[in-house]
Short mmCIF file of C-alpha atoms in Angstrom, two decimals:
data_model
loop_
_atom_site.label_atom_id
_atom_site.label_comp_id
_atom_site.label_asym_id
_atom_site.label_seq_id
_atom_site.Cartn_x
_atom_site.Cartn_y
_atom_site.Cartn_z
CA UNK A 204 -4.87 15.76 22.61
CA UNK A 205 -4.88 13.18 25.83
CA UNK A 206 -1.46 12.56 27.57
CA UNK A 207 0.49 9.84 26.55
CA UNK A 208 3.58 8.07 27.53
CA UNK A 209 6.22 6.88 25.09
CA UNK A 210 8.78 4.59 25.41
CA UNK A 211 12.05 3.48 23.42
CA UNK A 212 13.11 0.18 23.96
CA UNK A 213 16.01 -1.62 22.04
CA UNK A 214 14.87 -4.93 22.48
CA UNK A 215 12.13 -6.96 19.94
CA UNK A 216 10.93 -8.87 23.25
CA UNK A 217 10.07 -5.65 25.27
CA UNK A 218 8.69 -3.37 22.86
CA UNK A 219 5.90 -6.60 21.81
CA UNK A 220 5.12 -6.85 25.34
CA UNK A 221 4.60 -3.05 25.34
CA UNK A 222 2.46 -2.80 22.62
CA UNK A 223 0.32 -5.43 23.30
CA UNK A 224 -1.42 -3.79 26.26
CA UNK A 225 -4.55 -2.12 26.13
CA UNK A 226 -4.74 1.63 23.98
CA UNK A 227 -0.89 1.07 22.89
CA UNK A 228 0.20 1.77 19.69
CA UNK A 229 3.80 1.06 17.53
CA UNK A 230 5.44 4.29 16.37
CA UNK A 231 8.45 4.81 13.82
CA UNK A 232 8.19 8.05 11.44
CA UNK A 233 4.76 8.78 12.72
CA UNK A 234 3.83 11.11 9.93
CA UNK A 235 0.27 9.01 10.10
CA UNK A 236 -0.28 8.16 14.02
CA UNK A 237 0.83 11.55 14.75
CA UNK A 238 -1.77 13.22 12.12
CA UNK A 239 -4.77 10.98 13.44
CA UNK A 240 -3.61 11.27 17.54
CA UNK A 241 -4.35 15.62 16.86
CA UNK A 242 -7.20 14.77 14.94
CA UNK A 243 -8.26 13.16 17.70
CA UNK A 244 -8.93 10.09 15.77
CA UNK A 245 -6.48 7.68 16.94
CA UNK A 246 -6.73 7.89 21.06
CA UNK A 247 -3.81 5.78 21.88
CA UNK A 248 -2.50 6.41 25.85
CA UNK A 249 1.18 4.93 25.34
CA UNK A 250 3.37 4.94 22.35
CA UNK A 251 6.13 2.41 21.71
CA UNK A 252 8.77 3.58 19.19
CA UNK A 253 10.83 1.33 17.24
CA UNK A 254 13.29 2.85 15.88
CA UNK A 255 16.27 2.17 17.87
CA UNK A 256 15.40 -1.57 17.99
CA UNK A 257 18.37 -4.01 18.14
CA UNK A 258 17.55 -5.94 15.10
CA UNK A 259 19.40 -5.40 12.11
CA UNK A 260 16.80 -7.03 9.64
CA UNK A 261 14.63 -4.26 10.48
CA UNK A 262 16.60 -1.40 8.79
CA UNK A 263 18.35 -3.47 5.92
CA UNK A 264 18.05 -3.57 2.75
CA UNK A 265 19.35 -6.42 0.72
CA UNK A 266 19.66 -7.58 -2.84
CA UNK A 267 20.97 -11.15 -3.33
CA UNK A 268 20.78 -12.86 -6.82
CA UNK A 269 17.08 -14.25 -6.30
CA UNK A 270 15.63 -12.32 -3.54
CA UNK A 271 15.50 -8.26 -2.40
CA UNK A 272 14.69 -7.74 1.18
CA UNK A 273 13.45 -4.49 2.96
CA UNK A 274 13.54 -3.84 6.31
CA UNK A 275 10.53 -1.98 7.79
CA UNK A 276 12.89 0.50 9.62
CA UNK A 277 13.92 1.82 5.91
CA UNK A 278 13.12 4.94 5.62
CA UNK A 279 11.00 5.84 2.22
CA UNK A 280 13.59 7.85 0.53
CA UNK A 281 16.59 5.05 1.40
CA UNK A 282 15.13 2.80 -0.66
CA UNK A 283 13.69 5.50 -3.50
CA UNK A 284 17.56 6.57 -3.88
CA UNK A 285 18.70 2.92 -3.97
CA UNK A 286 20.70 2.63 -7.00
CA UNK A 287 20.80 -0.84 -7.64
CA UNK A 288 16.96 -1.77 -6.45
CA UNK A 289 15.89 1.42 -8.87
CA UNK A 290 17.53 -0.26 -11.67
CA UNK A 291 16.30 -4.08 -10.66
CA UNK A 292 13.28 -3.04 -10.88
CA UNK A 293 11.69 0.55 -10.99
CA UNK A 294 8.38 0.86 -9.78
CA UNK A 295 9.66 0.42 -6.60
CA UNK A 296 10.98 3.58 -6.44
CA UNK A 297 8.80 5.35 -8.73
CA UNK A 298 6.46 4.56 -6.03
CA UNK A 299 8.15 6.13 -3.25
CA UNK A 300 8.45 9.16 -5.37
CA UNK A 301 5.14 9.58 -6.13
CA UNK A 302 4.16 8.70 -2.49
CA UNK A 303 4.84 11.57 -1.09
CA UNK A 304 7.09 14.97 0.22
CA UNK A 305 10.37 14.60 0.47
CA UNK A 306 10.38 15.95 3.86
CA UNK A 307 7.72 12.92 4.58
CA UNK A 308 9.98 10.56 2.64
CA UNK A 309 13.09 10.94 5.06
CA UNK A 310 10.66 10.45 7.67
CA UNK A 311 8.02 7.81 7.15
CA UNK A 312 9.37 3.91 7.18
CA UNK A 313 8.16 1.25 5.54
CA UNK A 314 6.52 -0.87 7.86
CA UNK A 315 4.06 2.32 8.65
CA UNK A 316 3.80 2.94 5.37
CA UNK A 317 1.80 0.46 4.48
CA UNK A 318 -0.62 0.68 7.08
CA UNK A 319 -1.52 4.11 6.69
CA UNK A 320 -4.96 4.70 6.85
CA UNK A 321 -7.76 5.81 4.93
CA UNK A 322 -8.00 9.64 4.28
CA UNK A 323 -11.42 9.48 3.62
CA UNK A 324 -12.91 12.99 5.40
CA UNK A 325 -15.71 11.20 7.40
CA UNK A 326 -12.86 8.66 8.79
CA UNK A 327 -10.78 11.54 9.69
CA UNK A 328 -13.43 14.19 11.32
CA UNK A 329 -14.53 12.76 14.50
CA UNK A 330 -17.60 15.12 14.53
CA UNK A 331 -19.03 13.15 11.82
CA UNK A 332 -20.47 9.85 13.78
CA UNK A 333 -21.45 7.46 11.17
CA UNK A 334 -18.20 6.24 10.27
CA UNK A 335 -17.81 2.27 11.01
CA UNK A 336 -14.18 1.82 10.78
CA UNK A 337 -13.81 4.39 13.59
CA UNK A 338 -17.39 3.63 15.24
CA UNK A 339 -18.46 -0.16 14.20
CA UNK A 340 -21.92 -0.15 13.13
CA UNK A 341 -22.72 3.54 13.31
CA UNK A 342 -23.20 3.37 9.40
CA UNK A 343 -20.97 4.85 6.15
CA UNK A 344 -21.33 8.36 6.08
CA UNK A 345 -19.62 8.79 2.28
CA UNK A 346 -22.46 6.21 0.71
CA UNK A 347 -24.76 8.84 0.66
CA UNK A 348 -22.16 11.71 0.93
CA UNK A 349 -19.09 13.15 -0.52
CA UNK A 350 -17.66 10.10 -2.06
CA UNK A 351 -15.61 11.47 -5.48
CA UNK A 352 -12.18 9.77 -4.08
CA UNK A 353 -14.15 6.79 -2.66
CA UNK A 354 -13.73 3.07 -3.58
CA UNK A 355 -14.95 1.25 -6.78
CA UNK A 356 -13.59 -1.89 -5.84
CA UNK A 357 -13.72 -3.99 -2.98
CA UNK A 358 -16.37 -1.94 -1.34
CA UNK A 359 -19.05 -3.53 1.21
CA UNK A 360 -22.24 -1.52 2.85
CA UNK A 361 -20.07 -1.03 5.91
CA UNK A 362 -17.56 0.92 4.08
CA UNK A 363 -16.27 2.43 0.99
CA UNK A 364 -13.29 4.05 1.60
CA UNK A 365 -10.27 4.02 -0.67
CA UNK A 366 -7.04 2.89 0.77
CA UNK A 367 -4.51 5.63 0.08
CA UNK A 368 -0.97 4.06 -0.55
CA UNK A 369 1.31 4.05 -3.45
CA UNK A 370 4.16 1.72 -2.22
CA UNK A 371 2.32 -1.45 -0.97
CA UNK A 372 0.89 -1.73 -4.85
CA UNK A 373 4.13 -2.46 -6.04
CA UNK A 374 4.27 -4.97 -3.20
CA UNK A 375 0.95 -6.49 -3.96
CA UNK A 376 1.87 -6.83 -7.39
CA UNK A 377 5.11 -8.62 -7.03
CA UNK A 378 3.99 -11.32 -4.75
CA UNK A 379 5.98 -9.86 -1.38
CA UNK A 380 6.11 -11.52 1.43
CA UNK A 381 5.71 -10.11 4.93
CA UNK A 382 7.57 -11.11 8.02
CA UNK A 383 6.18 -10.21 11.22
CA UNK A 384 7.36 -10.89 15.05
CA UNK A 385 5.36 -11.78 17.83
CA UNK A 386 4.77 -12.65 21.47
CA UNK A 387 7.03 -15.21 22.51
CA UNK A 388 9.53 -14.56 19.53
CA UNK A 389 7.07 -16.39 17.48
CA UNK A 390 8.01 -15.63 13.48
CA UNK A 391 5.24 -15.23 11.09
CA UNK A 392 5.84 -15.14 7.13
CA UNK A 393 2.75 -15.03 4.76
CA UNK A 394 1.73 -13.35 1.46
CA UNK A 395 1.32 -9.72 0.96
CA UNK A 396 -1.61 -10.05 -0.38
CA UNK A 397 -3.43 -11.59 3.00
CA UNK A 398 -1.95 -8.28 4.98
CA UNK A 399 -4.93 -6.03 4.07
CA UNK A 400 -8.68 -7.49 5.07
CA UNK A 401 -11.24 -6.06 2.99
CA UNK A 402 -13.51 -4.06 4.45
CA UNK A 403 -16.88 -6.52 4.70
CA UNK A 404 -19.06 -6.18 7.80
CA UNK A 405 -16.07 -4.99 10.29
CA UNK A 406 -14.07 -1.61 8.26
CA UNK A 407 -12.33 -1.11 11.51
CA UNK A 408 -10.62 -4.35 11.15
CA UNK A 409 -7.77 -3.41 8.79
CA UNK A 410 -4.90 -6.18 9.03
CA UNK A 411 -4.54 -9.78 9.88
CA UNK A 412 -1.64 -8.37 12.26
CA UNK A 413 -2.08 -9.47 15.98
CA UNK A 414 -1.91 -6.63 18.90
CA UNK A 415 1.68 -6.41 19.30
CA UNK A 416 2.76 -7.82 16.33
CA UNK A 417 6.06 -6.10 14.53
CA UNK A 418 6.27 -6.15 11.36
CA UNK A 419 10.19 -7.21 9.95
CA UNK A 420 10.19 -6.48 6.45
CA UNK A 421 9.20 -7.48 3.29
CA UNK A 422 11.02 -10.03 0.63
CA UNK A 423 10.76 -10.28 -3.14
CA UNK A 424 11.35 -12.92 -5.23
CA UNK A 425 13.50 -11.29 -8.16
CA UNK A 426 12.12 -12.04 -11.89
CA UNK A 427 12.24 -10.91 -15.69
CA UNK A 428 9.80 -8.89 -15.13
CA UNK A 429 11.02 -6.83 -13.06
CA UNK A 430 13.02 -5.02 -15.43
CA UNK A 431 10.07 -3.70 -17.72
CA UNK A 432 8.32 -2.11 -14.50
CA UNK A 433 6.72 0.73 -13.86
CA UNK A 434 4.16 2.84 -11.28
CA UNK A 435 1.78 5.44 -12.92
CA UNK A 436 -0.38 7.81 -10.72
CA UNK A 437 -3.15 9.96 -11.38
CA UNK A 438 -4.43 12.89 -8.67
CA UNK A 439 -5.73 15.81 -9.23
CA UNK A 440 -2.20 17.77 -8.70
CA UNK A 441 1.22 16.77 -9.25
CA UNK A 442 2.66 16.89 -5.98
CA UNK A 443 1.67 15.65 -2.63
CA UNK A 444 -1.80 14.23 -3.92
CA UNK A 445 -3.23 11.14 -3.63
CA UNK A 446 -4.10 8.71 -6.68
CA UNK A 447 -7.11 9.08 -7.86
CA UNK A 448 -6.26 5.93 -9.83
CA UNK A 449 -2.66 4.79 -10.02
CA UNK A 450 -1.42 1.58 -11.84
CA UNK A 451 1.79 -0.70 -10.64
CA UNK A 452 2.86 -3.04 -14.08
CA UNK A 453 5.77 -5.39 -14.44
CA UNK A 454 5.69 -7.03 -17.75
CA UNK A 455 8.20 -9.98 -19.00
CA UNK A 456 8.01 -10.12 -23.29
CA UNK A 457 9.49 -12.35 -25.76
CA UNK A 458 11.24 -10.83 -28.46
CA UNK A 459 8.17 -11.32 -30.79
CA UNK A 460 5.75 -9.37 -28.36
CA UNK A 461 3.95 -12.37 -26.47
CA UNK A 462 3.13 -11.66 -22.40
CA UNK A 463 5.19 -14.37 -20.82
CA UNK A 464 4.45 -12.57 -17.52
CA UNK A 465 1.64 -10.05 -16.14
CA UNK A 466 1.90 -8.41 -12.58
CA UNK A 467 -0.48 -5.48 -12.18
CA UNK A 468 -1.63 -3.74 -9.01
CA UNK A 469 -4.17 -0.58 -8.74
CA UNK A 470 -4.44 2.21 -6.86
CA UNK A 471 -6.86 4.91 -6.13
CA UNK A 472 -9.63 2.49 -6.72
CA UNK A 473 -10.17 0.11 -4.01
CA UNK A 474 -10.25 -0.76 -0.49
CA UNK A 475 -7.08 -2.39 -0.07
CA UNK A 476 -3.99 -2.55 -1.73
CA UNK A 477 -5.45 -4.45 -5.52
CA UNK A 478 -4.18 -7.28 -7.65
CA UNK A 479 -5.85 -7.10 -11.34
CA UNK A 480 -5.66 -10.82 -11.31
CA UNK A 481 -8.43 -10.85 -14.55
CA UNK A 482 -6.58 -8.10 -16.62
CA UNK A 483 -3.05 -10.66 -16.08
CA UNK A 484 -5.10 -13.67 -17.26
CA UNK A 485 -6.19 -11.04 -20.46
CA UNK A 486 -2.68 -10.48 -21.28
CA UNK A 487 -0.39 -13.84 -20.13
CA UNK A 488 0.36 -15.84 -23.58
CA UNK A 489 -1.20 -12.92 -25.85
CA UNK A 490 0.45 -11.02 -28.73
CA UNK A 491 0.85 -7.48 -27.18
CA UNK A 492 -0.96 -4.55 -28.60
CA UNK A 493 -3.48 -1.86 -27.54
CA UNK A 494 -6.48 -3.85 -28.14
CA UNK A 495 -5.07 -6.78 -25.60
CA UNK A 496 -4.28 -3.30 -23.02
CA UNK A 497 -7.98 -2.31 -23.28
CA UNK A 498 -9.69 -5.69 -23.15
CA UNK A 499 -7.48 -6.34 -19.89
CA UNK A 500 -8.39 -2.82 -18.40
CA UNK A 501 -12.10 -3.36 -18.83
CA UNK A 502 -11.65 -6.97 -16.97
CA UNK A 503 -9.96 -5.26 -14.06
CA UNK A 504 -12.50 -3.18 -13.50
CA UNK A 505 -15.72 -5.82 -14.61
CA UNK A 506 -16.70 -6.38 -10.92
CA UNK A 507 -16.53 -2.43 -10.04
CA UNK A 508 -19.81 -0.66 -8.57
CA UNK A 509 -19.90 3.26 -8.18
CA UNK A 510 -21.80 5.84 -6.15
CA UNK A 511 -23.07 8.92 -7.06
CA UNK A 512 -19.61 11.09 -6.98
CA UNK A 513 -17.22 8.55 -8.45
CA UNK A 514 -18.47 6.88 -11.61
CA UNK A 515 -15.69 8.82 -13.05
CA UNK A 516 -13.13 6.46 -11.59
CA UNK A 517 -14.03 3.68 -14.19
CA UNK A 518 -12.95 5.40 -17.46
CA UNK A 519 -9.96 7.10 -15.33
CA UNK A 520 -9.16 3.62 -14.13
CA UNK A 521 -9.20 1.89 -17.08
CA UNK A 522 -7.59 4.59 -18.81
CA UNK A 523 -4.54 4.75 -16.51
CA UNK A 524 -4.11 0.48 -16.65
CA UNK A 525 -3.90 1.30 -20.27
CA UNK A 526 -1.36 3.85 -20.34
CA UNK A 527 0.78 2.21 -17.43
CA UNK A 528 0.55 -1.05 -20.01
CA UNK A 529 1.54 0.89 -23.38
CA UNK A 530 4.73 2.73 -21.15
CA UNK A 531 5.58 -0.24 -19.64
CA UNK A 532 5.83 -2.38 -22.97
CA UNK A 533 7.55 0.43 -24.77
CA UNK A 534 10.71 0.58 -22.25
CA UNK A 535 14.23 -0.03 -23.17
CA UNK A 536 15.11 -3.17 -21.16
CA UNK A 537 18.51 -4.99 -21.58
CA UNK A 538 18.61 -8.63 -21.69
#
């Protein structure tokens, strides 16, 4: 491991300014920048924790009568014990459950949380050197290698690898907003959705975020469908594994049955945190039933393309959508 210097400020301003120079990197829980600085994969010279920033919309969490906010100071087992956001709408915190250890839950915030990075092996083992997100255009070692937890969707040639979180599909799939601060105090709000670039010609490109750019938090508009909510993972153990496919669904019925609202995110499966936009548009204004649940898995996964380890991942995929669906429809909700 290289020496590094670290710093704490408590002001927005200076820790920006800090980050933004050349091989520095943000730091809050670190259970990922730590991992990948030992692994020698991540060779940042000066970290800049923010933590013990003055701002107190960074380690808030608020529910108002339209909106929830979450600060990206919140720690991931805060907001997994929060009473009143577990019973506004649960796959939040099924999420954060399912994410990980609880001794990595009272560690890891939010804001890092979602940009974790990929644990795909030839990412993470700097011996291998075809690996284009950590060398651009050396090549994708996994096409032609070990690729069983690899991506089906939103691949490219330059990379395949899966993105590995649990929490950001809940945020995908309920329309979040992100609020970021940069240089010059200049406030930033756009969709969750835009956060994550897929992977195309430049892997090693991962967000639209600026150097120096803090993320705030998140908001969420609050809705029916909230209620009827649920996250669904599927790995290969039952603790501290990740998805192999995982399914975030919020549902909204009428009392005869018909989909007033679809939100459905995937895991396990893709690049980048995954809206099922085609498997909503299957189920919004249908009668629901099993048949709808499997007609909208198999659109989810239409566009998919597989290598030679993970072919599995399209029956599994579908599979879990269509379980998630079936749970989520059969919950108790109160009007």
């Amino acid at each position: 491991m290289q020496p590094i210097s670290y710093e704490t400020p408590d002001r927005a301003t200076v820790a920006i300014a800090a980050a933004r120079q050349p091989d520095s990197l943000f730091v809050a829980g670190g259970t990922t920048v730590f991992d990948l600085m030992k692994l020698n994969v991540l060779r940042a010279k000066h970290l800049v924790d923010v933590t013990r920033l003055d701002m107190p919309a960074l380690h808030s969490m608020k529910v108002s009568a339209d909106t929830i906010w979450l600060g990206a100071m919140v720690r991931m087992a805060d907001l997994a014990t929060h009473a009143e956001i577990k019973a506004i709408c649960p796959m939040i915190a099924q999420s954060l459950d399912l994410g990980a250890s609880q001794q990595i839950r009272n560690m890891a915030r939010l804001g890092g949380n979602v940009l974790q990075r990929t644990r795909c092996a030839y990412y993470r083992e700097p011996s291998f050197a075809q690996c284009n997100r950590r060398n651009p255009g050396s090549g994708c070692a996994a096409r032609d290698g070990h690729n069983r937890q690899h991506a089906v969707l939103g691949a490219s040639n330059a990379c395949i690898a899966v993105y590995p979180g649990d929490f950001p599909q809940t945020l995908i799939a309920l329309d979040a907003t992100v609020h970021t601060l940069a240089s010059g105090a200049k406030v930033r709000e756009f969709p969750f959705a835009q956060l994550h670039r897929l992977p195309g010609a430049r892997p090693d490109i991962e967000t639209v975020l600026q150097p120096g750019e803090l993320i705030v938090g998140f908001s969420i508009r609050r809705g029916a469908w909230m209620r009827r909510s649920l996250y669904l993972k599927i790995r290969d153990r039952q603790s501290y594994a990740f998805a192999l496919s995982s399914a975030a669904v919020a549902l909204e019925l009428t009392q005869q049955g018909i989909v007033n609202e679809a939100r459905i995110a995937l895991g396990g499966v893709a690049t980048v945190p995954w809206r099922a936009h085609e498997a909503e548009a299957v189920l919004k204004a249908s009668l629901f039933s099993e048949d709808v649940a499997r007609r909208a898995a198999r659109a989810a996964f239409q566009d998919a393309t597989v290598h030679s380890d993970n072919a599995y991942k399209l029956p599994l995929g579908e599979q879990t959508l269509v379980r998630a669906l079936l749970s989520a429809a059969a919950l108790e909700v109160s009007v």
